[in-house]
Amino acid sequence: MKFVIAAGGTGGHVYPALSVARALAPHAVVFVGTRQGPEAEIVPQAGFSLRTIPARKLDRRLGPGALWSLAVSAGGVVSAVRLLRAERAQAVLGTGGYAAAPVVFAAWLLRLPVAILEGDAHPGRANRLLGRLARRVFLATAAAQAHFPAGCTVVTGLPIRLEIARGDGVGFRRLHGLDPARRLLFLFGGSRGAQRLNTALIDALPALAAAGIQIVHQTGKENYESVRGQIAPGEEWPAGYVPVPYVEDMAGALAAADLVVCRAGSSTLAEVTAAGKPAILVPYPYAVGDHQTHNARALVDAGAAVLVPDRELDGARLASEVGALLADGERRTRMAAASLALGRPDAAARVAVELVQIAGK
């Protein structure tokens, strides 16, 4: 069988798609995206073929033609129809990005089996509309079911890299010179970092260091030098504080951590829960539809996380929340168990099985 996966725009759309593509082996997979998105680099590096179509940002104005305007993206539908005919795919999966809507719409026009993957607890308008065309809607959380037609949703979890649940925490601590007996906080804001989190942590450093807390701080590649610049000449970072632009071994970092502080994007939370880590979540306040807050609340309601609104985060609040959790081992144990219960490390395999089923019908 051959499958087409339409994904792009952000790594949060591309990486889950790659996990599904790997799980579909030995079936053939072709990706569709745009030339300007991160998929143009990420997909070929992962060893998969990428076809590109013209696509642009969705016109978000409401109206009776919303579904059509969603699909018609700078000739993307016409290009997608031609591409799907040429590739002779048996089914199409859309995971998000500008190219997903034209490809999903084209597949529907060609009467090919269509599925979409929704990672957020509160789906965006695009996927809510595309869900009407899909035979399957794969969901990261049951909280999103109410937004799609009854009977087509399957709660699979969000596909992640299998290695995330198998990290070597001992090796990670050893590599970074961290004490295996001391508590470790892992703070990150994604590959680009999060300025609010960075600033709050720098302000909280004296209090956290005084409490004997070790910290791995992923600053983001663009923010690393500005974080380094906040130390006075001649001074050194507190012992046990490790600032890095980007953590290559995310599985190891999560395995090593006693507590995580991060944003609440769907891919981030899928990895945190697969690793079974308690978390302090600071949702990005400008996410479309405030979907990160909805994502975070799903973990809070399950007892796996604490939510701190972005506007309330400063050094004092961060030091207080982190200190309280790292001082309460029993509470962290309960949160870790709740987090692990939410994790779905087999999500990619479950999505792949469903795709093969709809392709064979």
CSV table of C-alpha atoms in Angstrom, one decimal:
chain,number,residue,atom,x,y,z
A,1,MET,CA,0.0,0.0,0.0
A,2,LYS,CA,1.0,3.6,-0.4
A,3,PHE,CA,0.0,6.4,1.9
A,4,VAL,CA,0.2,10.2,1.5
A,5,ILE,CA,0.8,12.3,4.7
A,6,ALA,CA,0.2,16.0,4.4
A,7,ALA,CA,2.1,17.8,7.2
A,8,GLY,CA,4.0,21.0,7.7
A,9,GLY,CA,4.1,24.5,9.1
A,10,THR,CA,5.6,23.6,12.5
A,11,GLY,CA,7.6,20.8,13.9
A,12,GLY,CA,4.5,20.0,16.0
A,13,HIS,CA,2.8,18.9,12.8
A,14,VAL,CA,5.8,17.2,11.2
A,15,TYR,CA,7.3,15.1,14.0
A,16,PRO,CA,4.1,13.2,14.8
A,17,ALA,CA,3.6,12.5,11.1
A,18,LEU,CA,7.1,11.1,10.9
A,19,SER,CA,6.4,8.8,13.8
A,20,VAL,CA,3.3,7.5,11.9
A,21,ALA,CA,5.3,7.1,8.7
A,22,ARG,CA,7.8,4.9,10.4
A,23,ALA,CA,5.1,2.8,12.0
A,24,LEU,CA,3.5,2.2,8.5
A,25,ALA,CA,6.6,0.3,7.3
A,26,PRO,CA,6.8,-1.7,5.1
A,27,HIS,CA,4.1,0.3,3.3
A,28,ALA,CA,5.3,3.3,1.1
A,29,VAL,CA,4.8,6.8,2.4
A,30,VAL,CA,5.0,10.1,0.5
A,31,PHE,CA,4.8,13.4,2.3
A,32,VAL,CA,3.2,16.6,1.0
A,33,GLY,CA,4.1,20.0,2.3
A,34,THR,CA,5.4,23.4,1.2
A,35,ARG,CA,8.8,24.6,0.1
A,36,GLN,CA,8.9,27.3,2.9
A,37,GLY,CA,7.9,25.1,5.9
A,38,PRO,CA,10.2,23.2,8.2
A,39,GLU,CA,9.1,20.0,6.5
A,40,ALA,CA,11.3,20.9,3.5
A,41,GLU,CA,14.3,20.1,5.6
A,42,ILE,CA,13.0,17.7,8.3
A,43,VAL,CA,11.2,15.2,6.0
A,44,PRO,CA,14.1,14.5,3.6
A,45,GLN,CA,16.5,14.3,6.5
A,46,ALA,CA,14.3,11.6,8.0
A,47,GLY,CA,14.6,9.5,4.8
A,48,PHE,CA,11.1,10.2,3.3
A,49,SER,CA,10.1,11.7,0.0
A,50,LEU,CA,8.5,15.1,0.0
A,51,ARG,CA,6.3,16.6,-2.7
A,52,THR,CA,5.4,20.3,-2.5
A,53,ILE,CA,2.3,22.2,-3.5
A,54,PRO,CA,1.4,25.9,-3.4
A,55,ALA,CA,-0.3,26.8,-0.2
A,56,ARG,CA,-0.9,29.8,2.0
A,57,LYS,CA,-2.3,30.7,5.4
A,58,LEU,CA,-6.0,30.0,5.9
A,59,ASP,CA,-8.5,32.9,5.5
A,60,ARG,CA,-10.1,32.7,8.9
A,61,ARG,CA,-13.2,34.8,8.2
A,62,LEU,CA,-16.5,33.1,8.9
A,63,GLY,CA,-19.0,32.5,6.1
A,64,PRO,CA,-20.9,29.8,4.3
A,65,GLY,CA,-18.0,29.1,2.0
A,66,ALA,CA,-15.6,28.5,4.9
A,67,LEU,CA,-14.9,24.9,4.0
A,68,TRP,CA,-14.1,25.7,0.4
A,69,SER,CA,-11.9,28.7,1.3
A,70,LEU,CA,-10.1,26.4,3.7
A,71,ALA,CA,-9.3,24.0,0.9
A,72,VAL,CA,-8.6,26.5,-1.9
A,73,SER,CA,-5.1,27.7,-1.2
A,74,ALA,CA,-3.3,29.3,-4.1
A,75,GLY,CA,-4.1,26.5,-6.5
A,76,GLY,CA,-3.2,23.9,-3.9
A,77,VAL,CA,-6.3,21.7,-4.5
A,78,VAL,CA,-5.6,21.4,-8.2
A,79,SER,CA,-2.0,20.5,-7.5
A,80,ALA,CA,-3.0,18.1,-4.8
A,81,VAL,CA,-5.4,16.3,-7.1
A,82,ARG,CA,-2.7,15.8,-9.7
A,83,LEU,CA,-0.3,14.7,-7.1
A,84,LEU,CA,-2.6,12.1,-5.6
A,85,ARG,CA,-3.5,10.7,-9.0
A,86,ALA,CA,0.2,10.4,-9.9
A,87,GLU,CA,1.1,8.8,-6.6
A,88,ARG,CA,-1.8,6.3,-6.6
A,89,ALA,CA,-2.2,6.5,-2.8
A,90,GLN,CA,-4.6,4.2,-1.0
A,91,ALA,CA,-5.3,6.7,1.9
A,92,VAL,CA,-4.4,10.2,3.0
A,93,LEU,CA,-3.5,11.5,6.5
A,94,GLY,CA,-3.5,15.2,7.3
A,95,THR,CA,-1.6,16.2,10.5
A,96,GLY,CA,-1.8,20.0,10.0
A,97,GLY,CA,0.0,22.9,8.3
A,98,TYR,CA,-0.9,24.9,5.2
A,99,ALA,CA,-0.7,21.9,2.8
A,100,ALA,CA,-3.0,19.7,4.8
A,101,ALA,CA,-6.3,21.3,3.9
A,102,PRO,CA,-5.8,21.2,0.1
A,103,VAL,CA,-4.5,17.6,0.2
A,104,VAL,CA,-7.3,16.4,2.4
A,105,PHE,CA,-9.9,18.2,0.3
A,106,ALA,CA,-8.4,16.8,-2.9
A,107,ALA,CA,-8.5,13.3,-1.4
A,108,TRP,CA,-12.1,13.7,-0.5
A,109,LEU,CA,-12.9,14.8,-4.1
A,110,LEU,CA,-11.1,11.7,-5.4
A,111,ARG,CA,-13.0,9.6,-2.9
A,112,LEU,CA,-9.9,8.4,-1.3
A,113,PRO,CA,-10.0,7.4,2.4
A,114,VAL,CA,-9.1,10.4,4.5
A,115,ALA,CA,-8.0,10.7,8.1
A,116,ILE,CA,-6.8,13.6,10.2
A,117,LEU,CA,-4.7,13.8,13.3
A,118,GLU,CA,-5.7,16.3,16.0
A,119,GLY,CA,-3.2,16.9,18.9
A,120,ASP,CA,-5.0,19.6,20.8
A,121,ALA,CA,-7.8,19.3,23.4
A,122,HIS,CA,-9.5,22.2,21.7
A,123,PRO,CA,-9.1,21.7,17.9
A,124,GLY,CA,-8.5,24.6,15.6
A,125,ARG,CA,-11.2,25.7,13.1
A,126,ALA,CA,-9.4,24.0,10.1
A,127,ASN,CA,-9.4,20.5,11.6
A,128,ARG,CA,-13.0,20.9,12.9
A,129,LEU,CA,-14.0,21.5,9.3
A,130,LEU,CA,-11.8,18.9,7.8
A,131,GLY,CA,-13.1,16.4,10.3
A,132,ARG,CA,-16.4,16.4,8.3
A,133,LEU,CA,-14.6,14.9,5.4
A,134,ALA,CA,-12.6,12.2,7.3
A,135,ARG,CA,-13.4,8.6,7.9
A,136,ARG,CA,-11.1,8.7,10.9
A,137,VAL,CA,-10.2,11.5,13.3
A,138,PHE,CA,-7.3,10.5,15.5
A,139,LEU,CA,-7.2,12.4,18.8
A,140,ALA,CA,-4.6,13.0,21.4
A,141,THR,CA,-7.2,13.3,24.1
A,142,ALA,CA,-10.9,12.4,24.6
A,143,ALA,CA,-11.5,16.1,25.4
A,144,ALA,CA,-11.6,16.9,21.7
A,145,GLN,CA,-14.3,14.3,20.7
A,146,ALA,CA,-17.1,16.8,21.1
A,147,HIS,CA,-15.8,18.9,18.2
A,148,PHE,CA,-16.1,16.1,15.6
A,149,PRO,CA,-18.9,14.0,14.1
A,150,ALA,CA,-19.9,11.0,16.2
A,151,GLY,CA,-18.5,7.7,15.1
A,152,CYS,CA,-15.3,8.8,13.4
A,153,THR,CA,-13.1,9.6,16.3
A,154,VAL,CA,-10.4,7.3,17.8
A,155,VAL,CA,-8.5,8.4,20.8
A,156,THR,CA,-5.0,7.1,20.0
A,157,GLY,CA,-2.8,9.7,21.7
A,158,LEU,CA,-0.4,11.9,19.8
A,159,PRO,CA,2.4,9.9,18.0
A,160,ILE,CA,5.9,10.5,19.4
A,161,ARG,CA,9.3,9.2,18.9
A,162,LEU,CA,9.5,5.7,20.6
A,163,GLU,CA,12.8,6.6,22.3
A,164,ILE,CA,11.1,9.3,24.4
A,165,ALA,CA,9.8,6.6,26.8
A,166,ARG,CA,13.2,4.9,27.0
A,167,GLY,CA,15.6,7.6,28.0
A,168,ASP,CA,18.8,7.1,29.9
A,169,GLY,CA,18.5,9.5,32.8
A,170,VAL,CA,21.6,8.2,34.6
A,171,GLY,CA,23.7,8.7,31.5
A,172,PHE,CA,22.3,12.1,30.9
A,173,ARG,CA,23.1,13.3,34.4
A,174,ARG,CA,26.6,11.9,34.1
A,175,LEU,CA,27.2,13.6,30.8
A,176,HIS,CA,26.3,17.0,32.2
A,177,GLY,CA,28.1,16.6,35.5
A,178,LEU,CA,24.9,16.4,37.6
A,179,ASP,CA,24.7,14.8,41.0
A,180,PRO,CA,22.6,11.6,40.8
A,181,ALA,CA,21.3,12.2,44.4
A,182,ARG,CA,20.1,15.7,44.0
A,183,ARG,CA,16.7,16.8,42.6
A,184,LEU,CA,16.7,18.0,39.0
A,185,LEU,CA,14.4,20.5,37.3
A,186,PHE,CA,14.2,20.5,33.5
A,187,LEU,CA,12.9,23.8,32.0
A,188,PHE,CA,12.3,24.3,28.3
A,189,GLY,CA,10.2,26.3,26.0
A,190,GLY,CA,10.7,24.5,22.7
A,191,SER,CA,13.5,24.7,20.2
A,192,ARG,CA,13.2,28.4,20.0
A,193,GLY,CA,12.8,28.8,23.7
A,194,ALA,CA,10.3,31.0,25.6
A,195,GLN,CA,11.4,34.4,26.8
A,196,ARG,CA,9.0,34.5,29.7
A,197,LEU,CA,10.2,31.1,31.0
A,198,ASN,CA,13.8,32.1,30.6
A,199,THR,CA,13.4,35.4,32.4
A,200,ALA,CA,11.5,33.8,35.3
A,201,LEU,CA,14.1,31.1,35.7
A,202,ILE,CA,17.1,33.6,35.8
A,203,ASP,CA,15.2,35.6,38.5
A,204,ALA,CA,14.5,32.4,40.4
A,205,LEU,CA,18.0,31.0,40.2
A,206,PRO,CA,19.3,32.3,43.6
A,207,ALA,CA,16.4,30.8,45.5
A,208,LEU,CA,16.5,27.5,43.6
A,209,ALA,CA,20.3,27.2,43.9
A,210,ALA,CA,20.0,27.9,47.7
A,211,ALA,CA,17.5,25.0,47.9
A,212,GLY,CA,20.0,22.7,46.3
A,213,ILE,CA,18.0,22.2,43.1
A,214,GLN,CA,19.8,21.3,39.9
A,215,ILE,CA,18.6,22.7,36.7
A,216,VAL,CA,18.9,21.9,33.0
A,217,HIS,CA,17.7,24.9,31.1
A,218,GLN,CA,17.0,24.7,27.4
A,219,THR,CA,17.1,28.4,26.5
A,220,GLY,CA,16.3,28.1,22.8
A,221,LYS,CA,19.0,28.7,20.2
A,222,GLU,CA,18.0,32.3,19.6
A,223,ASN,CA,18.0,33.2,23.3
A,224,TYR,CA,21.1,31.4,24.6
A,225,GLU,CA,23.5,34.4,24.3
A,226,SER,CA,21.0,36.7,26.0
A,227,VAL,CA,20.7,34.3,28.9
A,228,ARG,CA,24.5,34.0,29.1
A,229,GLY,CA,24.7,37.8,29.1
A,230,GLN,CA,22.7,38.0,32.3
A,231,ILE,CA,25.6,36.8,34.4
A,232,ALA,CA,27.9,39.6,35.7
A,233,PRO,CA,31.5,39.6,34.5
A,234,GLY,CA,33.8,37.5,36.7
A,235,GLU,CA,30.9,35.6,38.2
A,236,GLU,CA,29.9,32.0,37.5
A,237,TRP,CA,26.5,30.2,37.2
A,238,PRO,CA,25.4,28.4,40.4
A,239,ALA,CA,26.7,24.9,40.7
A,240,GLY,CA,24.2,22.4,39.1
A,241,TYR,CA,22.8,24.9,36.7
A,242,VAL,CA,23.2,23.8,33.0
A,243,PRO,CA,22.0,26.3,30.4
A,244,VAL,CA,22.1,24.9,26.8
A,245,PRO,CA,20.7,26.2,23.5
A,246,TYR,CA,19.0,23.0,22.6
A,247,VAL,CA,18.8,19.5,24.2
A,248,GLU,CA,19.5,16.9,21.6
A,249,ASP,CA,18.8,14.0,24.0
A,250,MET,CA,15.2,14.9,25.0
A,251,ALA,CA,14.5,11.4,26.1
A,252,GLY,CA,17.5,11.5,28.5
A,253,ALA,CA,16.6,14.9,29.9
A,254,LEU,CA,13.1,13.8,30.6
A,255,ALA,CA,14.2,10.6,32.2
A,256,ALA,CA,16.7,12.4,34.4
A,257,ALA,CA,14.3,15.1,35.5
A,258,ASP,CA,12.3,15.1,38.8
A,259,LEU,CA,10.1,17.9,37.5
A,260,VAL,CA,9.5,19.7,34.2
A,261,VAL,CA,8.5,23.3,33.5
A,262,CYS,CA,7.3,23.9,29.9
A,263,ARG,CA,4.7,25.3,27.6
A,264,ALA,CA,1.7,23.2,26.7
A,265,GLY,CA,1.9,22.4,23.0
A,266,SER,CA,0.4,19.0,22.1
A,267,SER,CA,3.7,17.4,21.1
A,268,THR,CA,5.4,18.6,24.2
A,269,LEU,CA,2.7,17.2,26.5
A,270,ALA,CA,2.7,13.9,24.6
A,271,GLU,CA,6.4,13.5,25.3
A,272,VAL,CA,6.1,14.6,28.9
A,273,THR,CA,3.3,12.1,29.6
A,274,ALA,CA,5.0,9.3,27.8
A,275,ALA,CA,8.0,9.8,30.1
A,276,GLY,CA,5.6,10.0,33.1
A,277,LYS,CA,6.8,13.3,34.4
A,278,PRO,CA,5.0,15.8,36.8
A,279,ALA,CA,4.9,19.2,35.2
A,280,ILE,CA,4.4,22.9,35.8
A,281,LEU,CA,2.7,24.1,32.6
A,282,VAL,CA,2.8,27.7,31.4
A,283,PRO,CA,0.6,27.8,28.3
A,284,TYR,CA,1.6,30.2,25.5
A,285,PRO,CA,-1.0,32.9,25.8
A,286,TYR,CA,-1.2,33.8,22.0
A,287,ALA,CA,-1.9,30.3,20.7
A,288,VAL,CA,-4.8,30.1,18.3
A,289,GLY,CA,-8.0,29.6,20.3
A,290,ASP,CA,-5.9,29.5,23.5
A,291,HIS,CA,-5.5,25.8,22.8
A,292,GLN,CA,-2.5,25.4,25.0
A,293,THR,CA,-4.6,26.3,28.0
A,294,HIS,CA,-7.1,23.6,27.1
A,295,ASN,CA,-4.2,21.2,26.6
A,296,ALA,CA,-2.8,22.0,30.0
A,297,ARG,CA,-6.2,21.7,31.8
A,298,ALA,CA,-6.5,18.1,30.6
A,299,LEU,CA,-3.3,17.3,32.5
A,300,VAL,CA,-4.3,19.4,35.5
A,301,ASP,CA,-7.7,17.7,35.7
A,302,ALA,CA,-6.0,14.3,35.7
A,303,GLY,CA,-3.7,15.3,38.6
A,304,ALA,CA,-0.5,15.3,36.4
A,305,ALA,CA,0.4,19.0,36.3
A,306,VAL,CA,0.1,22.5,37.8
A,307,LEU,CA,-1.0,25.3,35.6
A,308,VAL,CA,0.6,28.8,35.9
A,309,PRO,CA,-0.8,31.5,33.5
A,310,ASP,CA,1.8,33.2,31.5
A,311,ARG,CA,0.9,36.6,32.9
A,312,GLU,CA,1.4,35.4,36.5
A,313,LEU,CA,4.8,33.8,35.9
A,314,ASP,CA,7.8,35.6,37.5
A,315,GLY,CA,10.9,34.5,39.4
A,316,ALA,CA,9.1,34.5,42.8
A,317,ARG,CA,6.2,32.4,41.5
A,318,LEU,CA,8.4,30.0,39.7
A,319,ALA,CA,10.7,29.5,42.7
A,320,SER,CA,7.6,28.9,44.9
A,321,GLU,CA,5.9,26.4,42.7
A,322,VAL,CA,9.1,24.5,41.9
A,323,GLY,CA,10.2,24.5,45.6
A,324,ALA,CA,6.9,23.2,46.8
A,325,LEU,CA,6.8,20.3,44.4
A,326,LEU,CA,10.4,19.3,44.7
A,327,ALA,CA,10.0,19.3,48.5
A,328,ASP,CA,6.9,17.0,48.3
A,329,GLY,CA,8.0,13.6,47.1
A,330,GLU,CA,4.6,11.9,47.7
A,331,ARG,CA,2.8,14.5,45.6
A,332,ARG,CA,5.3,14.2,42.8
A,333,THR,CA,4.9,10.4,42.8
A,334,ARG,CA,1.1,10.8,42.5
A,335,MET,CA,1.5,13.3,39.6
A,336,ALA,CA,4.1,11.1,37.9
A,337,ALA,CA,1.7,8.2,38.0
A,338,ALA,CA,-1.1,10.3,36.6
A,339,SER,CA,1.1,11.6,33.9
A,340,LEU,CA,2.2,8.2,32.8
A,341,ALA,CA,-1.4,7.0,32.7
A,342,LEU,CA,-2.1,9.7,30.1
A,343,GLY,CA,0.9,8.8,28.0
A,344,ARG,CA,0.4,6.9,24.8
A,345,PRO,CA,3.8,5.7,23.6
A,346,ASP,CA,2.1,3.3,21.2
A,347,ALA,CA,0.1,6.1,19.5
A,348,ALA,CA,1.9,5.9,16.2
A,349,ALA,CA,1.4,2.1,15.9
A,350,ARG,CA,-2.3,2.6,16.7
A,351,VAL,CA,-2.7,5.3,14.0
A,352,ALA,CA,-0.9,3.1,11.5
A,353,VAL,CA,-3.2,0.1,12.1
A,354,GLU,CA,-6.3,2.3,11.6
A,355,LEU,CA,-4.9,3.8,8.4
A,356,VAL,CA,-4.2,0.3,6.9
A,357,GLN,CA,-7.7,-0.7,7.8
A,358,ILE,CA,-9.4,2.3,6.1
A,359,ALA,CA,-7.1,2.0,3.1
A,360,GLY,CA,-8.2,-1.7,2.6
A,361,LYS,CA,-11.9,-0.9,2.6
